[in-house]
Amino acid sequence: MNLASLDLNLLVALHALLEERNVTRAGHRIGLSQPATSAALGRLRRHFNDELLVRQGNAYELTPLGAALRERSAGAYRMLDQLFTARMEFDPATEEREFALYASDYAVAVFGADLSRELSEVAPGVQVRFMNIAAGLVEQPEAILTGADGVLMPHGIISGVNALDLYDDAWVCLVSADHPEIGDALTLADLARLPWVSYQRLYDAPVARQIAMLGLEPHVEASAASFVLLPDLVVGTRRVTLIQRRLADRLADRSRFRVLPCPFEAVPVKEALWWHPIHAQDAAHAWLRETAVRVASRLPALPEPA
């Protein structure tokens, strides 16, 4: 199919139909009448040779192809929107814009909250939306990042897209304050015999690969999709976990756990902002990158290990 022969307005209709799963609501969303939206759905069905939406009782459900196209259409829609709305100038004091960033709860707690406060002070019309890390980002970062302004993630996990370094961090170990077997220090033998709490995607982190290279095979008793929750899963148990130092310093009620140095030279955390090349020349995105660097420069120096 020749792209030049396609009506790109169909992308707008496809995105709305797959998101709304309703012809009337989709038409209202994009400013088309119900007959015009139904006609667009008919053209899309002929193009894909698939129903895309099928009636199930009083509602519509996506076909397998429709479900597969939903995320792709959202990314393509956002990419084209950013392409055709890109400007050579951006005035943060007067412009309205939403930036969407993928980020872990660690990145939001340590950096994202400060970034959002900075945006509210200098750009009242600008919003930032933090999203959970998308499935497939590690395997296909360029494809996933077409649907966002970027991702906050350390080096060593993704590659192939633009990156801007923000700040450094370090890994430390966390144990319960009343741990019955650990004193002021941990050893590699302790890490080998104690049960662990892990971040569910810790295998993406270079430090996890480093642990495997040391010959350690942690026995994981509990895991969570949140770095902030790891301490709660450690307190009152024999467990140990790895956590970023900056996050450990921000946790409430420090009396419940102890922060200990890793008993090996853990690879440092080098947090960066990664983005799709399509944003490179956009003035608004360039301003966002400059603001991110300025906010990161204000973070306190990394504390010495406890």
Short mmCIF file of C-alpha atoms in Angstrom, two decimals:
data_model
loop_
_atom_site.label_atom_id
_atom_site.label_comp_id
_atom_site.label_asym_id
_atom_site.label_seq_id
_atom_site.Cartn_x
_atom_site.Cartn_y
_atom_site.Cartn_z
CA MET A 1 0.00 0.00 0.00
CA ASN A 2 1.41 3.37 -1.08
CA LEU A 3 1.36 5.78 1.89
CA ALA A 4 0.70 8.68 -0.48
CA SER A 5 -2.62 7.08 -1.45
CA LEU A 6 -3.86 6.87 2.14
CA ASP A 7 -6.10 9.45 3.80
CA LEU A 8 -4.22 10.20 7.02
CA ASN A 9 -7.46 11.47 8.53
CA LEU A 10 -8.27 7.79 8.91
CA LEU A 11 -5.53 7.59 11.55
CA VAL A 12 -7.44 10.13 13.63
CA ALA A 13 -10.62 8.09 13.27
CA LEU A 14 -8.82 4.80 13.96
CA HIS A 15 -7.26 6.16 17.14
CA ALA A 16 -10.58 7.50 18.42
CA LEU A 17 -12.55 4.35 17.53
CA LEU A 18 -10.06 1.99 19.18
CA GLU A 19 -9.87 4.16 22.30
CA GLU A 20 -13.60 4.82 22.67
CA ARG A 21 -14.91 1.49 21.29
CA ASN A 22 -18.04 3.40 20.36
CA VAL A 23 -18.89 5.12 17.08
CA THR A 24 -20.88 7.97 18.65
CA ARG A 25 -18.29 8.80 21.31
CA ALA A 26 -15.45 8.51 18.80
CA GLY A 27 -17.21 10.92 16.45
CA HIS A 28 -17.83 13.40 19.25
CA ARG A 29 -14.15 13.16 20.24
CA ILE A 30 -12.90 14.08 16.76
CA GLY A 31 -15.73 16.39 15.71
CA LEU A 32 -17.47 14.12 13.19
CA SER A 33 -21.11 13.14 12.91
CA GLN A 34 -22.12 9.56 13.60
CA PRO A 35 -22.69 8.80 9.87
CA ALA A 36 -19.27 10.21 8.97
CA THR A 37 -17.60 8.21 11.74
CA SER A 38 -19.41 5.05 10.65
CA ALA A 39 -18.22 5.67 7.10
CA ALA A 40 -14.64 6.03 8.36
CA LEU A 41 -15.00 2.76 10.27
CA GLY A 42 -16.20 1.08 7.09
CA ARG A 43 -13.17 2.32 5.17
CA LEU A 44 -10.87 1.14 7.95
CA ARG A 45 -12.51 -2.29 7.98
CA ARG A 46 -11.98 -2.61 4.24
CA HIS A 47 -8.39 -1.44 4.50
CA PHE A 48 -7.46 -3.90 7.25
CA ASN A 49 -9.86 -6.62 6.06
CA ASP A 50 -10.98 -6.92 9.67
CA GLU A 51 -14.03 -5.81 11.65
CA LEU A 52 -11.83 -4.03 14.27
CA LEU A 53 -14.92 -3.46 16.46
CA VAL A 54 -17.57 -6.13 16.98
CA ARG A 55 -20.80 -5.86 18.95
CA GLN A 56 -20.99 -7.89 22.15
CA GLY A 57 -24.41 -7.39 23.70
CA ASN A 58 -24.91 -3.65 24.20
CA ALA A 59 -21.25 -2.76 23.76
CA TYR A 60 -18.44 -3.09 21.24
CA GLU A 61 -15.26 -5.07 21.77
CA LEU A 62 -11.98 -4.93 19.87
CA THR A 63 -11.04 -7.81 17.62
CA PRO A 64 -7.54 -9.27 18.17
CA LEU A 65 -6.25 -7.06 15.35
CA GLY A 66 -8.05 -4.03 16.79
CA ALA A 67 -6.45 -4.65 20.17
CA ALA A 68 -3.03 -4.98 18.55
CA LEU A 69 -3.55 -1.74 16.61
CA ARG A 70 -4.71 0.27 19.63
CA GLU A 71 -1.25 1.00 21.07
CA ARG A 72 0.31 1.38 17.64
CA SER A 73 -2.32 3.86 16.52
CA ALA A 74 -1.88 5.87 19.73
CA GLY A 75 1.87 6.08 19.12
CA ALA A 76 1.45 6.99 15.46
CA TYR A 77 -1.19 9.61 16.29
CA ARG A 78 1.00 11.24 18.91
CA MET A 79 4.05 11.17 16.65
CA LEU A 80 2.19 12.86 13.79
CA ASP A 81 0.63 15.37 16.18
CA GLN A 82 4.06 16.30 17.51
CA LEU A 83 5.52 16.39 14.01
CA PHE A 84 2.95 18.85 12.68
CA THR A 85 2.72 20.98 15.83
CA ALA A 86 6.48 21.35 16.29
CA ARG A 87 7.64 24.96 16.56
CA MET A 88 10.92 26.75 16.36
CA GLU A 89 10.03 28.86 19.43
CA PHE A 90 8.44 28.05 22.79
CA ASP A 91 7.41 30.52 25.48
CA PRO A 92 6.86 28.60 28.73
CA ALA A 93 5.09 31.54 30.33
CA THR A 94 2.23 31.51 27.80
CA GLU A 95 2.18 28.16 26.02
CA GLU A 96 -0.07 25.23 26.88
CA ARG A 97 1.44 21.76 26.54
CA GLU A 98 1.38 18.34 28.18
CA PHE A 99 4.55 16.27 28.42
CA ALA A 100 4.14 12.52 28.90
CA LEU A 101 7.05 10.66 30.47
CA TYR A 102 7.49 6.99 31.29
CA ALA A 103 9.04 6.62 34.74
CA SER A 104 9.35 4.25 37.67
CA ASP A 105 8.10 5.33 41.07
CA TYR A 106 11.76 5.76 42.06
CA ALA A 107 12.36 8.28 39.27
CA VAL A 108 9.18 10.20 40.13
CA ALA A 109 10.02 10.34 43.85
CA VAL A 110 13.66 11.36 43.44
CA PHE A 111 13.44 13.62 40.39
CA GLY A 112 9.98 13.82 38.83
CA ALA A 113 8.34 15.57 41.78
CA ASP A 114 10.96 18.33 41.65
CA LEU A 115 10.53 18.59 37.88
CA SER A 116 6.75 18.97 38.20
CA ARG A 117 7.14 21.72 40.80
CA GLU A 118 9.57 23.57 38.54
CA LEU A 119 7.13 23.36 35.63
CA SER A 120 4.26 24.70 37.74
CA GLU A 121 6.36 27.70 38.80
CA VAL A 122 7.77 28.76 35.43
CA ALA A 123 5.17 27.38 33.00
CA PRO A 124 1.62 27.54 34.39
CA GLY A 125 0.12 26.17 31.17
CA VAL A 126 2.41 23.15 31.03
CA GLN A 127 1.51 19.79 32.54
CA VAL A 128 3.56 16.64 33.02
CA ARG A 129 2.03 13.16 33.06
CA PHE A 130 4.08 10.30 34.48
CA MET A 131 3.19 6.87 33.10
CA ASN A 132 4.17 3.37 34.17
CA ILE A 133 7.01 1.90 32.14
CA ALA A 134 5.42 0.42 29.03
CA ALA A 135 5.72 -3.26 28.22
CA GLY A 136 8.23 -3.69 25.41
CA LEU A 137 10.18 -0.53 26.14
CA VAL A 138 13.40 -2.44 26.82
CA GLU A 139 13.06 -4.51 23.65
CA GLN A 140 11.71 -1.77 21.35
CA PRO A 141 12.51 1.64 22.85
CA GLU A 142 12.24 3.60 19.61
CA ALA A 143 8.84 2.15 18.77
CA ILE A 144 7.41 2.67 22.27
CA LEU A 145 8.81 6.20 22.61
CA THR A 146 6.88 7.39 19.57
CA GLY A 147 3.93 7.61 21.97
CA ALA A 148 5.61 9.68 24.69
CA ASP A 149 7.96 12.58 25.25
CA GLY A 150 10.54 10.36 26.89
CA VAL A 151 11.45 7.97 29.67
CA LEU A 152 13.38 8.47 32.88
CA MET A 153 15.66 5.44 33.11
CA PRO A 154 19.28 4.69 34.01
CA HIS A 155 21.95 3.75 31.50
CA GLY A 156 22.50 0.10 30.81
CA ILE A 157 18.90 -0.89 30.10
CA ILE A 158 17.92 0.63 26.74
CA SER A 159 19.87 1.97 23.79
CA GLY A 160 19.34 3.24 20.27
CA VAL A 161 17.57 6.50 21.20
CA ASN A 162 18.75 9.93 22.32
CA ALA A 163 19.71 10.39 25.97
CA LEU A 164 20.58 13.26 28.29
CA ASP A 165 22.34 12.50 31.58
CA LEU A 166 20.61 13.88 34.67
CA TYR A 167 22.11 12.65 37.95
CA ASP A 168 24.03 9.83 39.62
CA ASP A 169 22.83 7.47 42.31
CA ALA A 170 24.14 4.39 44.09
CA TRP A 171 22.78 1.05 45.24
CA VAL A 172 22.60 0.26 48.95
CA CYS A 173 21.22 -2.68 50.92
CA LEU A 174 18.22 -2.45 53.20
CA VAL A 175 17.46 -4.71 56.16
CA SER A 176 14.99 -4.46 59.00
CA ALA A 177 16.18 -2.40 61.96
CA ASP A 178 15.67 -5.43 64.22
CA HIS A 179 17.29 -7.96 61.89
CA PRO A 180 18.43 -10.78 64.18
CA GLU A 181 21.51 -11.78 62.19
CA ILE A 182 22.99 -8.60 60.69
CA GLY A 183 25.11 -6.06 62.51
CA ASP A 184 26.74 -3.01 60.96
CA ALA A 185 27.77 -4.67 57.71
CA LEU A 186 26.70 -7.26 55.15
CA THR A 187 28.90 -9.83 53.43
CA LEU A 188 28.49 -11.66 50.14
CA ALA A 189 27.79 -14.78 52.21
CA ASP A 190 24.91 -12.90 53.88
CA LEU A 191 23.44 -12.02 50.48
CA ALA A 192 23.71 -15.65 49.44
CA ARG A 193 21.91 -17.10 52.47
CA LEU A 194 19.31 -14.44 53.32
CA PRO A 195 15.91 -14.26 51.61
CA TRP A 196 15.40 -11.31 49.26
CA VAL A 197 12.80 -8.77 48.28
CA SER A 198 13.17 -7.70 44.66
CA TYR A 199 11.80 -5.17 42.24
CA GLN A 200 9.84 -7.13 39.66
CA ARG A 201 11.93 -5.82 36.78
CA LEU A 202 15.22 -5.72 38.64
CA TYR A 203 16.62 -8.08 36.00
CA ASP A 204 16.71 -5.05 33.71
CA ALA A 205 19.14 -3.29 36.06
CA PRO A 206 22.88 -3.69 35.51
CA VAL A 207 23.33 -4.33 39.25
CA ALA A 208 21.12 -7.44 38.98
CA ARG A 209 23.27 -8.77 36.17
CA GLN A 210 26.32 -7.96 38.28
CA ILE A 211 24.94 -10.05 41.14
CA ALA A 212 24.57 -13.00 38.78
CA MET A 213 28.16 -12.54 37.59
CA LEU A 214 29.30 -12.77 41.22
CA GLY A 215 27.74 -16.20 41.39
CA LEU A 216 24.87 -15.16 43.65
CA GLU A 217 21.44 -16.64 43.07
CA PRO A 218 19.12 -14.70 45.41
CA HIS A 219 16.22 -16.58 46.97
CA VAL A 220 13.35 -14.15 46.37
CA GLU A 221 10.57 -14.39 48.94
CA ALA A 222 8.66 -11.31 47.80
CA SER A 223 8.64 -8.84 44.92
CA ALA A 224 6.80 -5.68 43.97
CA ALA A 225 6.41 -3.45 40.95
CA SER A 226 7.32 -0.47 43.14
CA PHE A 227 10.68 0.53 44.55
CA VAL A 228 8.91 2.55 47.26
CA LEU A 229 7.22 -0.61 48.59
CA LEU A 230 10.42 -2.62 48.98
CA PRO A 231 11.23 -1.36 52.53
CA ASP A 232 7.78 -2.37 53.80
CA LEU A 233 8.42 -5.89 52.57
CA VAL A 234 11.73 -5.96 54.46
CA VAL A 235 10.71 -4.55 57.84
CA GLY A 236 10.15 -7.21 60.50
CA THR A 237 11.74 -10.00 58.44
CA ARG A 238 15.13 -11.60 57.73
CA ARG A 239 14.97 -10.26 54.18
CA VAL A 240 17.39 -8.00 52.35
CA THR A 241 16.81 -5.79 49.33
CA LEU A 242 18.68 -3.44 47.03
CA ILE A 243 17.45 0.13 46.72
CA GLN A 244 18.77 3.41 45.35
CA ARG A 245 20.50 5.58 47.95
CA ARG A 246 18.61 8.76 47.07
CA LEU A 247 15.31 6.96 47.49
CA ALA A 248 16.39 5.39 50.78
CA ASP A 249 17.20 8.86 52.12
CA ARG A 250 13.67 10.06 51.26
CA LEU A 251 11.78 7.22 52.92
CA ALA A 252 9.73 8.01 55.99
CA ASP A 253 10.28 6.41 59.41
CA ARG A 254 13.93 5.54 58.93
CA SER A 255 13.91 3.90 62.37
CA ARG A 256 12.23 0.80 60.93
CA PHE A 257 15.14 -0.26 58.73
CA ARG A 258 18.88 0.08 58.30
CA VAL A 259 20.74 1.21 55.17
CA LEU A 260 23.99 -0.70 54.69
CA PRO A 261 26.69 -0.52 52.01
CA CYS A 262 26.68 -3.22 49.37
CA PRO A 263 29.38 -5.82 50.10
CA PHE A 264 30.57 -5.47 46.51
CA GLU A 265 31.36 -2.48 44.29
CA ALA A 266 27.91 -2.06 42.79
CA VAL A 267 27.69 -0.48 39.36
CA PRO A 268 26.47 3.12 39.83
CA VAL A 269 23.08 4.39 38.72
CA LYS A 270 23.33 7.03 36.00
CA GLU A 271 19.80 8.33 35.48
CA ALA A 272 19.01 9.87 32.10
CA LEU A 273 16.15 11.27 30.05
CA TRP A 274 15.71 9.25 26.85
CA TRP A 275 13.60 10.42 23.90
CA HIS A 276 12.70 9.60 20.31
CA PRO A 277 14.68 11.46 17.61
CA ILE A 278 11.47 13.06 16.34
CA HIS A 279 11.62 15.45 19.31
CA ALA A 280 15.19 16.60 18.66
CA GLN A 281 14.33 19.89 16.89
CA ASP A 282 11.09 20.70 18.71
CA ALA A 283 11.46 23.91 20.73
CA ALA A 284 9.06 22.78 23.48
CA HIS A 285 10.91 19.52 23.95
CA ALA A 286 14.27 21.29 23.91
CA TRP A 287 12.96 23.52 26.71
CA LEU A 288 11.83 20.44 28.65
CA ARG A 289 15.31 18.93 28.34
CA GLU A 290 16.96 22.15 29.49
CA THR A 291 14.58 22.34 32.44
CA ALA A 292 15.28 18.71 33.37
CA VAL A 293 19.02 19.36 33.45
CA ARG A 294 18.52 22.49 35.57
CA VAL A 295 16.33 20.60 38.07
CA ALA A 296 18.78 17.71 38.24
CA SER A 297 21.67 20.08 38.94
CA ARG A 298 19.92 21.18 42.16
CA LEU A 299 19.77 17.68 43.63
CA PRO A 300 21.99 17.34 46.71
CA ALA A 301 25.32 15.64 46.41
CA LEU A 302 25.14 11.88 46.75
CA PRO A 303 25.60 10.99 50.43
CA GLU A 304 28.40 8.75 51.55
CA PRO A 305 27.32 5.15 52.19
CA ALA A 306 25.96 4.56 55.66
#
